[in-house]
Amino acid sequence: MQFKRLLGYAGKYKKYLILCPLVMIGEVVMEMLLPTITAALIDNVIPECAQSGSISRVLLYGGVMLVMAVLSAGFGMAGARLSALGGLGFSKNLRKAIFDKVQHFSFKNIDKFSTASLITRLTTDVNQMQMMVMMLVRMAVRSPIMCVMAFVMAWRMNASLLPILAVAIPLLAIGIVIIMNLAFPRFQVMMKKYDALNASVQENLIAIRVVKAFVRAVHEKEKFEASADDVTASQRAAEKIVLWNNPLMQILMNGCIIAVLWLGGNQVIGGTMKLGALSSFIQYITQILMSLMMLSFLFVNFVLARASINRICEVLDEQPEIVSPEQAAETVRDGSIVFDHVGFSYSGDESNLVLEDANFTIRSGETIGIIGGTGSAKTTLVSLIPRLYDVTCGRILVGGKDVREYDIHALRDQVAMVLQKNVLFSGSIKENLRWGDADATDEEITAVCQTAAADEFVRTFPGGYDMDLGQGGVNVSGGQKQRLCIARALLKKPKIIIFDDATSAVDTATDARIREGLRTAMPDTTKIIIAQRITSVMDADRIMVLNDGKITDFGTHEELMERSEIYREVYLSQQKGVA
Amino acid sequence: MPAKPKNAKGTLLRLMQLLKPHKVSLIAVAFCILVTTGVSTFGIYLLRSVTSLLESLNAEYVAQGAMPDLSPLIRLLFGMGAMYLASAFCAYMYSRLMMLVSTSVLNKVRKQMFNHMEDLPIRYFDRRTHGEIMSRYTNDTDTLREFFSQTFPQAVSSFLSLCFSLFFMIRLNGWMTLLVIVLVPAMTVATQFIGKRSGASFVAQQRAVGALNGYIEETIEGQRVVQVFCHEDKARQDFEEKNEAVRAAGTRANTFAGMLGPIMNNMSHCFYVMVTLLGAILIVNNTGMNVPTLVAFLPMIRQFTQPISNLAQQFNTIMLALAGAERVFDLLDEPVEEDEGYVTLVNARKDAEGNIVETEERTGLWAWKHPHAADGSVTYTELKGDVVFENVTFGYEPEKTVLHNISLYARPGQKIAFVGSTGAGKTTITNLINRFYDIQEGKIRYDGINIEKIKKDDLRRSLAMVLQDTHLFTGTVRDNIRYGKLDATDADVEKAAKIANADFFIRHLPQGYDTMLTGDGANLSQGQRQLLAIARAAVTDPPVLILDEATSSIDTRTEALIEKGMDALMNGRTVFVIAHRLSTVRNSQAIMVLEHGVIIERGDHESLLAQKGKYYQLYTGMFELS
């Protein structure tokens, strides 16, 4: 069972999860015994001492009760401590397991799950599991034991009154099942409406300028009011069902008490049952019903947590698409790249290729430009080089070896990539740059920043290289962010470096300076530049023209101007009228 | 982390104001709570009556040797049954009523928040993250819901049951009651002791969880970068550190929270023992105390201590709810966008002499209706799209000026372009025309009227914008285009789409124009979204058009394709264009080169190139913009 499997992640915290129920047994025993002693105190001891005029027996009983209360409190507190230790330890390990798994994911695995859903699994779902486990260790043993003990005591006291339970328990079960069955789908509807409501607020926050520019506030308000009314209606529909829980329990509980009072009362009158026993019996019956209620509550929670369990297991069961081979090659000889009839499709389906029959060779140290319209598979093509995805057919050689023969880290350390959707992380600029090389000296950092035309603006920042970037690098502009990302990649001193539209927000002149810097700073590194701007690729050794997943041409600027219509068209549209 | 409320009393009063319209329901709720609490306290009393009745009936049975008349017992039990039924009914009624009240209060709060939010100035949104505003709709309203539907009735019930049991205890025995009351501070001390630590450790836990979740979000979102840089091991290490911090803090917090129950519970056992002892001493010393009284008194202790520990726990929830309510009220108290404009936009036609006359029906001709307070007359000015900036100075913050002394004019039908590096103030200029922000010095005139005199809604209606970031709304493609003009026909929508060259790709979507867009148009490419935004502006058919980097995500080939459509769209309108790519601004009548908020060059493409200034350098890639 999946839940049991997840519990396995408790690891060294397992002992707390086992100890906790044991301690809870201690608490429940005390809790069961205390009323019995109280009953004895009231029924026998006090009347006795009223007659004898000595309170010594009361003192004795009182002393025992105090000791028991202290014990019970001790057990209870230990239970709280143990369940916290076990539950939090469990959730910590589970979270770690998921996070570790995600670290092994390939791009394809990440595509499959989407970022938002991975985050939910790591946060909300794990939390849900933690609460579930903490409740489980405290209640799962305690409630049944309480139920059984109370039942045995009630049985020993007066078995003839037990048939009352035979009526009450099925009624309770039926009531709860009906309530849950009716409520569950309604709550699901409610959650959906909530999501829609939140989505509409979010949408308005993002697009507030559009709303205001088009003067649509009234329109948006109407939409929101309808959505808010929807939430309210669905919430009422759902909650009105759950509200029956309380009266159902009250009626059953009090009904049982009255039944006991009547049936037991007759026996008391007839002298076959003692008064004290009658009140104890009432207490037992209450305890039985309460613990059953608790169990049903536990069960409902378990059902609700099932969705979380499934979602977590999905991540843990996911097979990483790309792993290093055994006896992997550790060194990349040089920056040469060979595409040998490479085809690729995100689904792995050979009949529906995104990239078709790519076949070319790039010498080490060459500078290659790639241009093509949106959706022409530029990004796809370069992603295959550091093995972010595996080819569907054909093969790719880097430094003379198939990329699948390298240790993944060894390969990626030599093939740096500046992504289109790039991110910086919270922390100082220096910390972010050191992603490229953890041991880089300050001089090395300054040097790469000069190459990437980043040094000039970093110096103007308060704190310079030590300035904090804030979450997601919010403290720098788009162009500055791109230049920092380039510097970060340069610090790796790779044999191949790929720029995927990495200077789109940088102006033409700076862009040119960066390219010039690269040429002088790393002459032996193979450079691949994807760009929308023709000026970014014009001076490359060779330029590849991609159209709709196919390489339509590959050659120097002059050659392409002569023979490639697409290239010429792009060139003219961008350069028309330049002096 | 929800902090402590700053003004607990004021906020509470304001919350109570929200409940005011539900006075009748609340009175009914109070009555129902009174009944249920009363019954549960009185029930213990009644139980004693039953047992003493049983005792006497038993005595009768022993004396008579035959079953005595059971009708008093039956009557009593029926009475109890009726009472319990009434109590269950009341319990249902009050929770149902409270549910209705709380949902309608929340509904109202949500609508108020949203309606207010829509009227807030852009500045408000600039200064806050979306998450910060969102949490007022989610977390804060959730705590309010819990407050109204649970904590509030429970607190009332706890308080009532405290009063009831105190009343019964006093009636039973004053001395023993005194002992219980003397013991109460012990409970409060324990609650405070634990409450303080648990509160502090919950704050610590919340902080640790916040740090961990922030880390998770950032890392998972940047997962691709993590992998490209082989940073997995380092990420794992950092994660482990934060993960362990959550474990340590969480364990502490949950331990304290879990301890409160057993401690309170067993403390009441101890009270029980002490009261029993005192009772026994009183009985032995013949002070008029007897066994049945003691027996009746004992269950009251639990009835008395339970609400105290409940109230202790409810106190925290109330504080949380108040802190949440405070943030909700904060939003509601935020001053809305001011609008002292009185010039409005009206449909018009020209009469025989060529004078402009206001009409009801849509004529396609619009006019500014300008009432003059001084002599009570009204003048009409035709809407043409003539925009003039006169020595405009502006800063988002008063001390940091972004635009310095900008003067420019755009005659109807002209295309004006702004060129310059990021942060030079291009977007700012367009944000001033539609009065997203108000200028500090100078004047902006629209068809000769100072825009401060024009009603904001009417001013904005006369302008269409295609913004730098395209935003779409949940709904069909058709709905999204129609956003520009709510009464546009399907034919209008399709015509606009054709102008923007969006028709082609829309027809290839699964349901064509009726394809649903969700999550800000996540199922479309950036370029397609921009085409939709252009179509949205096209359907509006305004005299003035503002294009802020409208074609930045469209590749140059596609841009060439839509150029014709764009030209058609721009024809006869005043257009303000901001573009990074100089190819898009070439054919403007005037190009303004901005630098640090100052217009440094102006002219048309040819004259600017001839000047061999910054524009020339920029265009040939010789000059660097930083």
XYZ file of N, CA and C in Angstrom, chain B residues 225-335:
333
model
N 18.213 25.742 -14.601
C 19.516 26.374 -14.419
C 20.358 25.535 -13.468
N 19.711 25.029 -12.411
C 20.420 24.168 -11.461
C 21.088 23.026 -12.215
N 20.359 22.434 -13.156
C 20.903 21.282 -13.854
C 21.981 21.663 -14.850
N 21.769 22.767 -15.537
C 22.764 23.181 -16.512
C 24.090 23.479 -15.819
N 24.019 23.948 -14.563
C 25.238 24.261 -13.837
C 25.684 23.132 -12.915
N 25.064 21.966 -13.033
C 25.404 20.827 -12.183
C 25.401 21.221 -10.716
N 24.392 21.983 -10.332
C 24.365 22.533 -8.990
C 23.523 21.684 -8.050
N 23.193 20.463 -8.474
C 22.252 19.643 -7.709
C 22.726 19.367 -6.287
N 24.020 19.036 -6.130
C 24.500 18.667 -4.793
C 24.457 19.849 -3.842
N 24.833 21.011 -4.378
C 24.815 22.208 -3.539
C 23.373 22.537 -3.139
N 22.463 22.380 -4.098
C 21.048 22.642 -3.813
C 20.556 21.703 -2.724
N 20.982 20.461 -2.826
C 20.556 19.479 -1.842
C 21.060 19.844 -0.455
N 22.305 20.316 -0.397
C 22.885 20.715 0.895
C 22.107 21.873 1.506
N 21.893 22.912 0.702
C 21.184 24.091 1.202
C 19.787 23.715 1.666
N 19.156 22.851 0.865
C 17.797 22.426 1.183
C 17.789 21.701 2.521
N 18.760 20.798 2.680
C 18.828 19.989 3.887
C 18.926 20.873 5.129
N 19.720 21.926 5.020
C 19.880 22.847 6.131
C 18.542 23.473 6.528
N 17.829 23.969 5.528
C 16.558 24.637 5.798
C 15.504 23.636 6.242
N 15.582 22.453 5.665
C 14.645 21.388 6.001
C 14.800 21.008 7.475
N 16.053 20.893 7.919
C 16.317 20.529 9.314
C 15.839 21.644 10.244
N 15.999 22.886 9.816
C 15.537 24.007 10.641
C 14.026 23.928 10.842
N 13.308 23.560 9.779
C 11.854 23.417 9.884
C 11.514 22.294 10.846
N 12.262 21.205 10.747
C 11.987 20.065 11.623
C 12.168 20.476 13.075
N 13.295 21.104 13.376
C 13.588 21.462 14.762
C 12.532 22.428 15.298
N 12.246 23.476 14.539
C 11.287 24.480 15.004
C 9.885 23.881 15.085
N 9.536 23.066 14.078
C 8.208 22.463 14.042
C 7.998 21.506 15.197
N 9.028 20.739 15.509
C 8.902 19.789 16.614
C 8.605 20.525 17.908
N 9.338 21.610 18.124
C 9.142 22.403 19.335
C 7.722 22.976 19.385
N 7.313 23.560 18.285
C 5.990 24.194 18.262
C 4.885 23.175 18.489
N 4.988 22.047 17.808
C 3.932 21.040 17.932
C 3.930 20.368 19.292
N 5.124 20.278 19.908
C 5.176 19.705 21.243
C 4.367 20.563 22.202
N 4.635 21.858 22.173
C 3.916 22.755 23.083
C 2.411 22.712 22.808
N 2.067 22.730 21.540
C 0.645 22.740 21.199
C -0.021 21.471 21.702
N 0.670 20.338 21.594
C 0.082 19.064 21.999
C 0.025 18.898 23.512
N 0.852 19.667 24.232
C 0.907 19.510 25.688
C -0.262 20.144 26.398
N -0.796 21.191 25.793
C -1.833 21.973 26.468
C -3.002 21.091 26.879
N -3.427 20.220 25.951
C -4.580 19.351 26.210
C -4.400 18.497 27.446
N -3.388 17.611 27.477
C -3.204 16.741 28.640
C -3.009 17.512 29.933
N -2.301 18.644 29.886
C -2.059 19.384 31.130
C -3.367 19.934 31.692
N -4.155 20.543 30.825
C -5.428 21.106 31.261
C -6.344 20.022 31.796
N -6.375 18.937 31.041
C -7.232 17.829 31.386
C -6.923 17.293 32.777
N -5.656 17.066 33.016
C -5.280 16.449 34.282
C -5.281 17.440 35.421
N -5.125 18.696 35.112
C -5.255 19.709 36.133
C -6.678 19.679 36.673
N -7.615 19.458 35.757
C -8.993 19.427 36.245
C -9.221 18.167 37.095
N -8.469 17.089 36.811
C -8.534 15.914 37.692
C -8.033 16.266 39.091
N -6.968 17.033 39.124
C -6.393 17.415 40.415
C -7.383 18.291 41.212
N -8.021 19.210 40.506
C -9.029 20.059 41.159
C -10.090 19.179 41.807
N -10.446 18.191 41.017
C -11.456 17.231 41.415
C -11.104 16.615 42.763
N -9.844 16.136 42.830
C -9.380 15.499 44.065
C -9.423 16.479 45.227
N -8.943 17.682 45.009
C -8.896 18.659 46.097
C -10.292 19.034 46.573
N -11.190 19.204 45.622
C -12.556 19.549 46.005
C -13.186 18.389 46.783
N -12.894 17.160 46.319
C -13.422 16.002 47.032
C -12.937 15.992 48.479
N -11.660 16.274 48.623
C -11.096 16.304 49.972
C -11.801 17.330 50.847
N -11.924 18.549 50.297
C -12.592 19.609 51.047
C -14.021 19.191 51.377
N -14.688 18.582 50.380
C -16.057 18.121 50.580
C -16.113 17.109 51.711
N -15.182 16.171 51.683
C -15.171 15.133 52.725
C -14.968 15.759 54.102
N -14.044 16.716 54.159
C -13.794 17.381 55.453
C -15.057 18.096 55.921
N -15.721 18.785 54.979
C -16.950 19.511 55.335
C -18.014 18.551 55.841
N -18.115 17.394 55.169
C -19.138 16.426 55.573
C -18.840 15.899 56.971
N -17.584 15.516 57.172
C -17.199 14.941 58.458
C -17.417 15.941 59.585
N -17.163 17.205 59.305
C -17.301 18.215 60.353
C -18.715 18.754 60.503
N -19.679 18.059 59.836
C -21.088 18.434 59.995
C -21.384 19.896 59.749
N -20.979 20.392 58.598
C -21.241 21.804 58.318
C -22.482 21.964 57.456
N -23.316 20.949 57.437
C -24.533 21.053 56.636
C -24.319 20.515 55.238
N -23.093 20.100 54.995
C -22.760 19.527 53.692
C -23.152 18.059 53.708
N -23.694 17.536 52.570
C -24.008 16.114 52.536
C -23.468 15.456 51.271
N -23.558 14.123 51.243
C -22.982 13.368 50.128
C -23.602 13.739 48.775
N -24.933 13.745 48.639
C -25.510 14.056 47.317
C -25.050 15.406 46.778
N -24.909 16.385 47.669
C -24.454 17.694 47.205
C -23.057 17.595 46.608
N -22.180 16.870 47.329
C -20.823 16.705 46.830
C -20.835 16.013 45.477
N -21.660 14.958 45.412
C -21.753 14.183 44.172
C -22.253 15.062 43.023
N -23.160 15.958 43.313
C -23.676 16.844 42.265
C -22.643 17.902 41.893
N -21.816 18.266 42.886
C -20.858 19.345 42.670
C -19.716 18.924 41.750
N -19.253 17.675 41.950
C -18.042 17.240 41.256
C -18.072 17.389 39.727
N -19.130 16.932 39.023
C -19.114 17.079 37.557
C -19.077 18.532 37.113
N -19.571 19.413 38.031
C -19.573 20.839 37.676
C -18.160 21.371 37.494
N -17.194 20.745 38.179
C -15.812 21.230 38.083
C -15.337 21.165 36.649
N -15.603 20.004 36.033
C -15.189 19.840 34.638
C -15.931 20.843 33.747
N -17.207 21.003 34.067
C -18.018 21.933 33.302
C -17.483 23.366 33.426
N -16.784 23.604 34.517
C -16.241 24.936 34.772
C -14.835 25.107 34.179
N -14.005 24.052 34.311
C -12.623 24.188 33.853
C -12.518 24.080 32.329
N -13.386 23.258 31.734
C -13.329 23.059 30.280
C -13.390 24.383 29.515
N -14.419 25.228 29.819
C -14.476 26.499 29.078
C -13.242 27.365 29.285
N -12.629 27.280 30.466
C -11.442 28.120 30.694
C -10.336 27.714 29.726
N -10.097 26.389 29.625
C -9.019 25.983 28.716
C -9.425 26.241 27.272
N -10.735 26.123 26.971
C -11.188 26.464 25.617
C -10.913 27.927 25.284
N -11.300 28.786 26.249
C -11.122 30.216 26.010
C -9.651 30.547 25.798
N -8.785 29.842 26.556
C -7.349 30.087 26.407
C -6.921 29.814 24.978
N -7.449 28.700 24.439
C -7.062 28.368 23.064
C -7.732 29.294 22.052
N -8.987 29.661 22.357
C -9.706 30.528 21.419
C -9.095 31.916 21.348
N -8.445 32.309 22.439
C -7.839 33.633 22.471
C -6.852 33.808 21.316
N -6.042 32.744 21.111
C -5.064 32.796 20.019
C -5.731 32.963 18.663
N -6.798 32.160 18.461
C -7.497 32.228 17.180
C -8.098 33.602 16.964
N -8.623 34.167 18.043
C -9.226 35.497 17.922
C -8.174 36.519 17.523
N -7.001 36.416 18.147
C -5.920 37.358 17.816
C -5.517 37.215 16.346
N -5.434 35.957 15.894
C -5.089 35.715 14.496
C -6.128 36.334 13.574
N -7.408 36.120 13.925
C -8.495 36.639 13.088
C -8.448 38.156 13.049
N -8.146 38.763 14.206
C -8.101 40.224 14.243
C -6.956 40.752 13.384
N -5.818 40.048 13.448
C -4.690 40.478 12.615
C -5.070 40.374 11.140
N -5.778 39.295 10.788
C -6.231 39.118 9.414
C -7.211 40.213 9.020
N -8.165 40.472 9.925
C -9.169 41.495 9.650
C -8.514 42.844 9.445
N -7.470 43.099 10.219
C -6.779 44.374 10.102
C -6.218 44.562 8.689
N -5.646 43.472 8.160
C -5.083 43.584 6.817
C -6.180 43.786 5.769
N -7.328 43.146 6.004
C -8.450 43.346 5.083
C -8.911 44.802 5.130
N -9.036 45.323 6.350
C -9.488 46.718 6.492
C -8.467 47.696 5.921
N -7.186 47.315 6.057
C -6.122 48.143 5.471
C -6.389 48.391 4.002
N -6.728 47.289 3.316
C -6.997 47.398 1.879
C -8.205 48.285 1.646
N -9.234 48.072 2.475
C -10.468 48.831 2.286
C -10.276 50.318 2.589
N -9.293 50.623 3.448
C -9.084 52.017 3.828
C -8.156 52.759 2.880
N -7.537 52.008 1.988
C -6.609 52.610 1.031
C -7.380 53.624 0.170
N -6.872 54.856 0.033
C -7.631 55.850 -0.746
C -7.725 55.450 -2.227
